Coordinates of C-alpha atoms in Angstrom, one line a residue:
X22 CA 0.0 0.0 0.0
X23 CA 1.0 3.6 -1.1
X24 CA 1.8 5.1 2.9
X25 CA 1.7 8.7 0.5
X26 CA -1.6 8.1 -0.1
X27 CA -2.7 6.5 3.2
X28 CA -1.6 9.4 4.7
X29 CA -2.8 12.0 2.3
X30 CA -6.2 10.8 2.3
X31 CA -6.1 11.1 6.1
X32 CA -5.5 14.8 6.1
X33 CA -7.9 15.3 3.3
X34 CA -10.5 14.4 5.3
X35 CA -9.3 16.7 8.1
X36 CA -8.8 19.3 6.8
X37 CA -12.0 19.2 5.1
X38 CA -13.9 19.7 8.2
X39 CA -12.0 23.0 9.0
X40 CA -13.1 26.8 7.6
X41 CA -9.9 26.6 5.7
X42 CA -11.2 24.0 3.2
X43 CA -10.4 25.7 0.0
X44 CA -6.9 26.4 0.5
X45 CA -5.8 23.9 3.2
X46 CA -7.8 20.7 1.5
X47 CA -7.0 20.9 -2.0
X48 CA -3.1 22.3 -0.8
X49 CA -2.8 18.4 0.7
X50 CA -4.9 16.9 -2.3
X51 CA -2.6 18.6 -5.1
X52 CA 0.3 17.1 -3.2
X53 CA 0.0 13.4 -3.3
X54 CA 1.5 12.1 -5.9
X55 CA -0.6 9.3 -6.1
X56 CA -4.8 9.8 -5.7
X57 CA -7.7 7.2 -5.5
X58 CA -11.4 7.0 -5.7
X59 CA -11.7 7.7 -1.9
X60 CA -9.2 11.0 -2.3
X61 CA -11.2 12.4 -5.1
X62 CA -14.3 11.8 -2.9
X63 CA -13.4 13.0 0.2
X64 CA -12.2 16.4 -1.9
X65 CA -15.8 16.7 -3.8
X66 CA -17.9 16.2 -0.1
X67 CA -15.6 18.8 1.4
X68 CA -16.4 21.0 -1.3
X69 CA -20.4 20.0 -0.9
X70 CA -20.2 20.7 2.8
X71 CA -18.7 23.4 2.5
X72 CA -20.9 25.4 0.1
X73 CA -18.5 24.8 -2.8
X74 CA -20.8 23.4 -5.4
X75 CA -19.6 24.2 -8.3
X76 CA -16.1 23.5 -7.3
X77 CA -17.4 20.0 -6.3
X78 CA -18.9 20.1 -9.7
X79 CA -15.5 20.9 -11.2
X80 CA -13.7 18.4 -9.4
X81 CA -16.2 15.2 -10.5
X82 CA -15.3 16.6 -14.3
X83 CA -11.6 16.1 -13.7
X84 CA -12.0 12.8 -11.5
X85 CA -13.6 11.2 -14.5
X86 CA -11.0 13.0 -17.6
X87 CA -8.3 11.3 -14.9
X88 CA -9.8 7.8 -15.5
X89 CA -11.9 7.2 -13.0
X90 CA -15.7 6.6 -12.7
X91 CA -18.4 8.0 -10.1
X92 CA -19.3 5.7 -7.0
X93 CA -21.7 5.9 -5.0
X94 CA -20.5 7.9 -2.9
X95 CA -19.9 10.5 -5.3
X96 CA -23.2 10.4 -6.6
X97 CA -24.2 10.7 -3.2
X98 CA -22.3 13.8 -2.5
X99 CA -23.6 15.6 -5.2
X100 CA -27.3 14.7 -5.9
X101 CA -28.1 17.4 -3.0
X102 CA -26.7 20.1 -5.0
X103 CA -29.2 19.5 -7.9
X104 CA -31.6 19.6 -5.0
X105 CA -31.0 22.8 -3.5
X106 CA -30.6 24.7 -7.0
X107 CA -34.0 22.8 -8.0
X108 CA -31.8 21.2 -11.7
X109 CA -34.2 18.3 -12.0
X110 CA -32.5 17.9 -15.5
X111 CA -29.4 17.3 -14.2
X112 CA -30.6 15.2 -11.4
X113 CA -32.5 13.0 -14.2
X114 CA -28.9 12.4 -15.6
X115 CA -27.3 11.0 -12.5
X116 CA -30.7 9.0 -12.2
X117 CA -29.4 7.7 -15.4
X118 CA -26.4 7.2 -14.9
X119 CA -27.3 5.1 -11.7
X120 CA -29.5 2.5 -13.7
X121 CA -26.6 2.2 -15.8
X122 CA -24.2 1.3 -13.8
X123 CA -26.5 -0.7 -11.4
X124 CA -26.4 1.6 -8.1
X125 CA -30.1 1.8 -7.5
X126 CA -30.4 -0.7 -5.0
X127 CA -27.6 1.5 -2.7
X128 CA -29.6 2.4 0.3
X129 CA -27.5 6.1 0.3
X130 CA -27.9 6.3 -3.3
X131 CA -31.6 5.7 -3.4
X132 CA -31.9 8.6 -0.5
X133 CA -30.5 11.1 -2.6
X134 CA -32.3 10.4 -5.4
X135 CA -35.6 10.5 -3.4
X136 CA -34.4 14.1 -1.6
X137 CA -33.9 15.3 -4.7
X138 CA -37.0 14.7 -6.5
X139 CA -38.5 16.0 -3.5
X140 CA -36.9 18.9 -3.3
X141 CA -37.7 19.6 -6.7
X142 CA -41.1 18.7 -6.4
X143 CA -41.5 15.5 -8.4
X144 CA -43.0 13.5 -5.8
X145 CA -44.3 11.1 -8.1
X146 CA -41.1 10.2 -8.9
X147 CA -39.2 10.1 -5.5
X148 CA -42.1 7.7 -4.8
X149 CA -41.1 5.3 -7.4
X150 CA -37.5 5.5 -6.3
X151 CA -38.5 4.6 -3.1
X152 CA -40.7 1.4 -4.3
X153 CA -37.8 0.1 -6.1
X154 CA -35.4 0.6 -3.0
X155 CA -34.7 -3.2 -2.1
X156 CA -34.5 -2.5 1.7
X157 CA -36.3 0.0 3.1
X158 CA -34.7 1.5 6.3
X159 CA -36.0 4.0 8.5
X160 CA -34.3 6.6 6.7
X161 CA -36.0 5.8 3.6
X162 CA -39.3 5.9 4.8
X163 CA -38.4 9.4 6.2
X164 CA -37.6 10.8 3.3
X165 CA -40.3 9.9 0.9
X166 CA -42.8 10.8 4.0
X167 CA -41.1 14.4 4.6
X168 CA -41.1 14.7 0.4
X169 CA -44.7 14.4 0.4
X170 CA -45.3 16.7 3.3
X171 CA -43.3 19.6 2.3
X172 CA -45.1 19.1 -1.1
X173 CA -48.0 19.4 0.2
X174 CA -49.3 16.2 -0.4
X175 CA -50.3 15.0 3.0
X176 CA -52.9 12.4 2.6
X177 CA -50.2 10.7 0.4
X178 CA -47.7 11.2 3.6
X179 CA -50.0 9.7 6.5
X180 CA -50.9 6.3 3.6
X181 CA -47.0 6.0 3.9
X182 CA -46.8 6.7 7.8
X183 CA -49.1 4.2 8.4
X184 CA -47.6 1.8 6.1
X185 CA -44.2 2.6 8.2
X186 CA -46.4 1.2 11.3
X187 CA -47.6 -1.8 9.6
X188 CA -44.2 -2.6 8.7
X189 CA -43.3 -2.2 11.8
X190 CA -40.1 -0.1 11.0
X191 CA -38.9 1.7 14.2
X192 CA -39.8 5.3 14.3
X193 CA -36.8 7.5 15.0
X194 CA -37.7 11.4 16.3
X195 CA -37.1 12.4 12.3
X196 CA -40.4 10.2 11.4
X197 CA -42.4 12.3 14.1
X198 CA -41.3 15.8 13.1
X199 CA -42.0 14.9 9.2
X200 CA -45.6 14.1 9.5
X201 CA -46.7 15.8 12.2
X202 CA -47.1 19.0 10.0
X203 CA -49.8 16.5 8.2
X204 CA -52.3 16.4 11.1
X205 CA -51.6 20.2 12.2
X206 CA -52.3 20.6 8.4
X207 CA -55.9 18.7 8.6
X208 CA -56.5 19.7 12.1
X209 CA -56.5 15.6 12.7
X210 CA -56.1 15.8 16.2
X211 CA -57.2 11.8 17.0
X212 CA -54.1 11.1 15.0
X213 CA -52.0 13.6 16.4
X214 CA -52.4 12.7 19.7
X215 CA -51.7 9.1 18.9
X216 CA -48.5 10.1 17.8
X217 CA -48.4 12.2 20.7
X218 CA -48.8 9.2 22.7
X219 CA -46.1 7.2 20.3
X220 CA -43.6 10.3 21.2
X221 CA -43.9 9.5 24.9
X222 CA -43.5 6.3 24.7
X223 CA -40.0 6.2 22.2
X224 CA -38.8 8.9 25.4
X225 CA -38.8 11.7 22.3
X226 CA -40.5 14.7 24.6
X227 CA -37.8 15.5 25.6
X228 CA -36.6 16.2 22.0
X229 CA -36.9 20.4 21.1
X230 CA -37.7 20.0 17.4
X231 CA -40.2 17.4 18.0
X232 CA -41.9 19.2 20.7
X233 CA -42.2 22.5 18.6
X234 CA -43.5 20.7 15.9
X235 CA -46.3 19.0 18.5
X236 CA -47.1 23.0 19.6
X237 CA -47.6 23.5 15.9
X238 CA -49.4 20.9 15.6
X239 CA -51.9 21.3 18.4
X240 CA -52.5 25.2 17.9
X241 CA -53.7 24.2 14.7
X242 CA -56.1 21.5 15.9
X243 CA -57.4 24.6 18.0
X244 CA -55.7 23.7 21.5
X245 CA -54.0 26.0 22.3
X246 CA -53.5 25.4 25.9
X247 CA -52.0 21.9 25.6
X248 CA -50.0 23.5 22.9
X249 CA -49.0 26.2 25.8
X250 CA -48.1 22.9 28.4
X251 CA -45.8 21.5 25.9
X252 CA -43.7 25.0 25.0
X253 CA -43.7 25.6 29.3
X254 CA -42.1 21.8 29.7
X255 CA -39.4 22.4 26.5
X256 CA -36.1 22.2 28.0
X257 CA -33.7 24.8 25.8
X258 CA -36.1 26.2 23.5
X259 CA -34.6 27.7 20.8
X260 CA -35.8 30.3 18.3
X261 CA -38.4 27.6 16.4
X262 CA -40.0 26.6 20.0
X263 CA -40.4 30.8 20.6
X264 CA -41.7 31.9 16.8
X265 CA -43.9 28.7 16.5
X266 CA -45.7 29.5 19.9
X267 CA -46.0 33.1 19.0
X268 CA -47.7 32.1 15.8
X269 CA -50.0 30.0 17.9
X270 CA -51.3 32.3 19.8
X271 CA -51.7 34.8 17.2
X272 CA -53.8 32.2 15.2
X273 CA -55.8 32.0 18.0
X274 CA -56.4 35.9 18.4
X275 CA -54.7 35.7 21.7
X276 CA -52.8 39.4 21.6
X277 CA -51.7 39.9 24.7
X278 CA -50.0 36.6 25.0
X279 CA -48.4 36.9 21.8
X280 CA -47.1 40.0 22.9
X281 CA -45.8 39.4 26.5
X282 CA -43.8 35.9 25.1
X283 CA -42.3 37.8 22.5
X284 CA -41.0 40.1 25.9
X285 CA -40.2 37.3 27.8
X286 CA -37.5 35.8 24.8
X287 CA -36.1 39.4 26.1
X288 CA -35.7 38.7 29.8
X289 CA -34.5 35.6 29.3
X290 CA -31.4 36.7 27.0
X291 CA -32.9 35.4 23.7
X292 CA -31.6 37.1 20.9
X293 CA -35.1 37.7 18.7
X294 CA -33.8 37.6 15.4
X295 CA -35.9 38.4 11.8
X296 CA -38.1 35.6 12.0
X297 CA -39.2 36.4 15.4
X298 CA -39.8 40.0 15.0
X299 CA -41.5 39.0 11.3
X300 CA -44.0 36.8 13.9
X301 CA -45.0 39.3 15.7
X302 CA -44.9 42.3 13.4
X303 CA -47.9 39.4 11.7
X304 CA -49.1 39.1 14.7
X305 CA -49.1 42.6 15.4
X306 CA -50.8 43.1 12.3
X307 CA -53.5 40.3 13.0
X308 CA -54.5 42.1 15.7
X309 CA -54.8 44.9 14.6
X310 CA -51.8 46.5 17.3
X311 CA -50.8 49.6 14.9
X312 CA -48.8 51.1 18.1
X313 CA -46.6 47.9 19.2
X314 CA -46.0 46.5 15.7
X315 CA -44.7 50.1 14.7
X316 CA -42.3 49.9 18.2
X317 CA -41.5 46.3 17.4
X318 CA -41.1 47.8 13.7
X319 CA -38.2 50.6 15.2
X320 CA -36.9 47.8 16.9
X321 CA -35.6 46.0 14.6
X322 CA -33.1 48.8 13.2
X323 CA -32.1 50.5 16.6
X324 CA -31.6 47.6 18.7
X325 CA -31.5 44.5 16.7
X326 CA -29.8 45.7 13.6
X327 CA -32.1 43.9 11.2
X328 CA -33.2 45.7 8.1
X329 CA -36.3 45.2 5.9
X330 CA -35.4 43.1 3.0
X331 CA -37.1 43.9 -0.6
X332 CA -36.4 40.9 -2.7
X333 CA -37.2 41.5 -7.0
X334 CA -39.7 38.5 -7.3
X335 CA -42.1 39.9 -5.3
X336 CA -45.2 37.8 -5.7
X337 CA -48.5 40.2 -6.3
X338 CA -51.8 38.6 -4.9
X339 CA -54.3 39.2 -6.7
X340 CA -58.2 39.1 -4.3
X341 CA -60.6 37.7 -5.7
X342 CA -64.1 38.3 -4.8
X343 CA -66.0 35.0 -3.9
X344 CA -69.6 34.7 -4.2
X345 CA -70.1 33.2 -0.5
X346 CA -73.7 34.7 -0.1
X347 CA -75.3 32.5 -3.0
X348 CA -73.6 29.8 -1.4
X349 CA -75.3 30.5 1.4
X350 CA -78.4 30.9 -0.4
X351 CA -77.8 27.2 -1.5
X352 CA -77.2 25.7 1.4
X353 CA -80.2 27.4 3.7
X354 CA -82.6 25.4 1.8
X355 CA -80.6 22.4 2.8
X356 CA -83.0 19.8 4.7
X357 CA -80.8 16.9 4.0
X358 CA -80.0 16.0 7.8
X359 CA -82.2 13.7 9.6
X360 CA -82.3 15.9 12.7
X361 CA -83.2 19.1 10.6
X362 CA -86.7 19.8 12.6
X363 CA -84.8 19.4 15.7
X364 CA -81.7 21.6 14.9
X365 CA -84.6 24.2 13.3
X366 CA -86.1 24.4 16.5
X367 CA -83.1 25.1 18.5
X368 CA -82.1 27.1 16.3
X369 CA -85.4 29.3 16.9
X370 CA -85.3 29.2 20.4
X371 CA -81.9 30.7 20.6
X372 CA -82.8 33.5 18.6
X373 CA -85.2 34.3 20.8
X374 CA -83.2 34.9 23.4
X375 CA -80.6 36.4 21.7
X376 CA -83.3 39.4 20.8
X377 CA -84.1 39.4 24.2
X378 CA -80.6 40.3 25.0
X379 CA -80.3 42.5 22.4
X380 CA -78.9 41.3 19.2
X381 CA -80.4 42.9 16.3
X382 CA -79.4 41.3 12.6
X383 CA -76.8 42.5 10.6
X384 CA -78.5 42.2 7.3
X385 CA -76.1 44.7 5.2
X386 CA -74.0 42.2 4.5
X387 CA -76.4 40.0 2.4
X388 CA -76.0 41.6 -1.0
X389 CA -78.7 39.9 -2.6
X390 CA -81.8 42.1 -3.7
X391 CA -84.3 41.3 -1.1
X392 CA -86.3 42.8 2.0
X393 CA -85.3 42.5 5.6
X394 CA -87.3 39.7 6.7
X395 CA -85.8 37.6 3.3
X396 CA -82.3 38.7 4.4
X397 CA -82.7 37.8 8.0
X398 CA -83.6 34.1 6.7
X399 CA -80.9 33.8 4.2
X400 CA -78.6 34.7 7.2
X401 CA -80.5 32.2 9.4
X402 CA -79.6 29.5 7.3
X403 CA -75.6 29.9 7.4
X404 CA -73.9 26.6 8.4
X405 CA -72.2 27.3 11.6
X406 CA -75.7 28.2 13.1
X407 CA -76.8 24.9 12.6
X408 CA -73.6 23.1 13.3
X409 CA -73.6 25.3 16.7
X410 CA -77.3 24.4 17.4
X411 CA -76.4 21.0 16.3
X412 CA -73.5 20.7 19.1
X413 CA -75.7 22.2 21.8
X414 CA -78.5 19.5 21.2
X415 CA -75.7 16.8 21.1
X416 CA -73.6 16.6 23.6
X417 CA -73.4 17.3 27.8
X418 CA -73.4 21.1 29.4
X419 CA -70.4 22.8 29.5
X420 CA -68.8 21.0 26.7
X421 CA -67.2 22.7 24.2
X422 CA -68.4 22.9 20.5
X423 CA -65.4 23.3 18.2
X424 CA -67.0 24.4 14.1
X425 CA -64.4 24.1 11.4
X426 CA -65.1 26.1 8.2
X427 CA -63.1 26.7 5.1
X428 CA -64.6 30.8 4.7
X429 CA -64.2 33.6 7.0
X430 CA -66.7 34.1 9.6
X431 CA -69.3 36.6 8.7
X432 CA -69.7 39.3 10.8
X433 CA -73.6 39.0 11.8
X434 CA -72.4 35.2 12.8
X435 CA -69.6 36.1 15.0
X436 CA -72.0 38.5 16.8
X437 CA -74.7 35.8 16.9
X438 CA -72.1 33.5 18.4
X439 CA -70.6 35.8 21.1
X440 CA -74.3 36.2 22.2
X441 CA -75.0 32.1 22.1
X442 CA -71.3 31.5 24.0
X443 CA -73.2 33.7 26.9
X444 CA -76.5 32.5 26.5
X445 CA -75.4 29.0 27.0
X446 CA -72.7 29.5 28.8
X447 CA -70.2 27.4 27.0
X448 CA -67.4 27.9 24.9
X449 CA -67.3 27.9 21.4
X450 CA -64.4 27.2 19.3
X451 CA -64.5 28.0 15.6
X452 CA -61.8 28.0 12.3
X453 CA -62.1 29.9 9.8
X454 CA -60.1 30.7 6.6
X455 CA -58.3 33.5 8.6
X456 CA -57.8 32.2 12.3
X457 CA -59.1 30.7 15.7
X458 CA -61.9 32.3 17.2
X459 CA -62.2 31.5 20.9
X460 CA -66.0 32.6 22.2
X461 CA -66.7 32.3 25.6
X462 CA -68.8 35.0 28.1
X463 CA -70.5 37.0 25.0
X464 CA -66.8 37.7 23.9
X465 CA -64.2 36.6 21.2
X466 CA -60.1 36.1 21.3
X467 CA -60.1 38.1 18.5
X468 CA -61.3 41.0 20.0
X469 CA -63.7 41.5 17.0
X470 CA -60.7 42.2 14.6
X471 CA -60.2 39.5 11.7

């Protein structure tokens, strides 16, 4: 054995790991006299690692013009640049070039291939990469999930979770934190308190990144107190742990918590950086807090030194107006459910009270062409009355009723609410397109700005 190249290779890999890895690395690697596969390698996944891609680029050029032909570990070293710069074209040519040369049954290889197609958001085919994969480790079955979560495609990512569990593959804390975003992004909360429950049980709650993501999770199933508990028992919390309880609470209208969090990260020594003040400048905003989002605002040039960025592909949203009234319209004539009589009656009696207390209709917003009386029927009619009516009829006093809806909240039914949450004395929780709205005592976490 060549003792040169022994030893060369040896500081190679040393040096790589320093700040110094341009000069210092390819100083020892231009010095051997002699240079393998495992030199060449160790040079390109320095230069990865290091930021270097097109240097690592470079260097796979001149491996192969010196004679010698891509491994797997090379191809695994640089799949992940086509995957941050998005090049599914080139990407497809290592693909290639791994079928030729038989390395699609390499566990590392397969990953790559499956993180980039991910990343470039060709599920579809990070899917079939993954079917093909021989032996399926933990690993694998993170990736593909986490591909078709940050893709969006979550009903896809929980087939393939549960899958994982049928297979009885051993969940590590990466297969938590990949599909937990899945139930916070249904608002499952069955499911995510199984895995809840499977967190505890692996000894992961003690893990930061999972525990964020299970305060994510259950602000966006609406419980926001649990999701409180959790952030209180997160030993070292870092900045994700603060923003992603900040966000929480602002979802759920809750301002003054939002606000005196974001002053405890202070007191504590936390250094808020730009995604925490962009949380609660949002948050600020949300609530409609013009005076401490334009403080917070000052902030962030006099005493955190962070400036506003203005980046040139600035996306324009355009509104659009949707007709929600004639949906409306379409749906108060719906007697389709068996308990309709029943929910109509409780639906009457509670508007009786509430004009006995005082509520008058806000009919201005129906924009159809029709008297008072027609108008105060057409807003009768609007789902999350009769879903309400229907959870009061339902279940025990004092119970919660939780309404999820996929449109904003119209104003005459988030005043008819605040008056039922009194009348009734319960609370009512219900999601909208826009946030949480907590009623309870004739009064709303919002504070009547959405």
């Amino acid at each position: 054995m060549d003792i040169h190249l022994t030893i060369g290779n040896a500081l190679i890999n040393i040096s790589r790991i320093g700040s110094r890895v341009d000069s210092s690395m390819k100083k020892v690697f231009e010095m051997m006299p002699t240079r393998d596969i495992i030199s060449w390698n160790t040079v390109i996944a320095g230069n990865v690692q290091n930021g270097l891609h097109e240097d690592a680029l470079v260097m796979v050029r001149e491996m192969g013009n010196a004679g010698l032909k891509p491994d797997i570990f090379t191809l695994s070293s640089i799949l992940p640049i086509f995957a941050q710069y998005v090049d599914v074209a080139k990407g497809k040519e290592i693909h290639g070039y791994v079928i030729r040369y038989g390395f699609e049954k390499d566990l590392y290889v397969a990953n790559s291939l499956i993180n980039m197609y991910s990343r470039c958001s060709r599920v579809e085919d990070s899917i079939r990469v993954f079917k093909v994969t021989p032996q399926r480790y933990a690993i694998s079955w993170n990736s593909v999930i986490a591909g078709c979560v940050h893709n969006s495609m979550f009903d896809e990512g929980l087939r393939l979770f549960r899958q994982m569990l049928r297979d009885n593959v051993i969940l590590g804390s990466v297969s938590f934190s990949s599909i937990m975003p899945a139930c916070a992004h249904f608002t499952t909360l069955n499911l995510g308190k199984q895995l809840h429950g499977y967190i505890l049980r692996c000894g992961f709650d003690d893990n930061v990144f999972i525990s964020s993501s299970l305060v994510d999770m259950y602000a966006k199933c609406g419980h926001i107190r649990i999701a409180r508990w959790i952030f209180d028992d997160i030993k070292g919390r870092d900045m994700v742990s603060w923003t992603t309880m900040i966000m929480g609470f602002d979802l759920h209208g809750y301002a003054q918590d939002f606000i005196s969090l974001f002053e405890q990260m202070k007191l504590e020594g936390i250094r808020r950086n730009h995604v925490a003040l962009a949380a609660i400048l949002t948050a600020c905003s949300h609530a409609s807090m013009i005076d401490e989002g334009r403080r917070y605002f000052d902030q962030m040039t006099e005493e955190y030194g962070i400036r506003p960025r203005v980046h040139k592909n600035v996306d324009l949203a355009e509104k659009v107006v949707t007709k929600i009234f004639e949906i409306d319209l379409e749906n108060t004539d719906d007697q389709s459910h068996p308990q309709r009589d029943e929910i109509n009656d409780a639906i009457r009696e509670l508007l009786e009270k509430m004009e006995q207390a005082g509520y008058v209709a806000y009919t201005s917003e129906v924009s159809h062409d029709v008297d008072d009386e027609q108008k105060k029927y057409l807003l009768y009619g609007h789902s999350k009355r009769r879903a309400i009516a229907f959870g009061i009829m339902s279940t025990p006093d004092g119970t919660t009723i939780r309404v999820i809806k996929n449109i904003k909240v119209c104003v005459d039914c988030h005043t008819v609410i605040k008056f039922i949450s009194e009348i009734v004395g319960r609370e009512i929780v219900v999601r909208d397109s826009s946030r949480f709205h907590h009623f309870r005592d004739g009064e709303c976490s919002c504070g009547d700005y959405w």
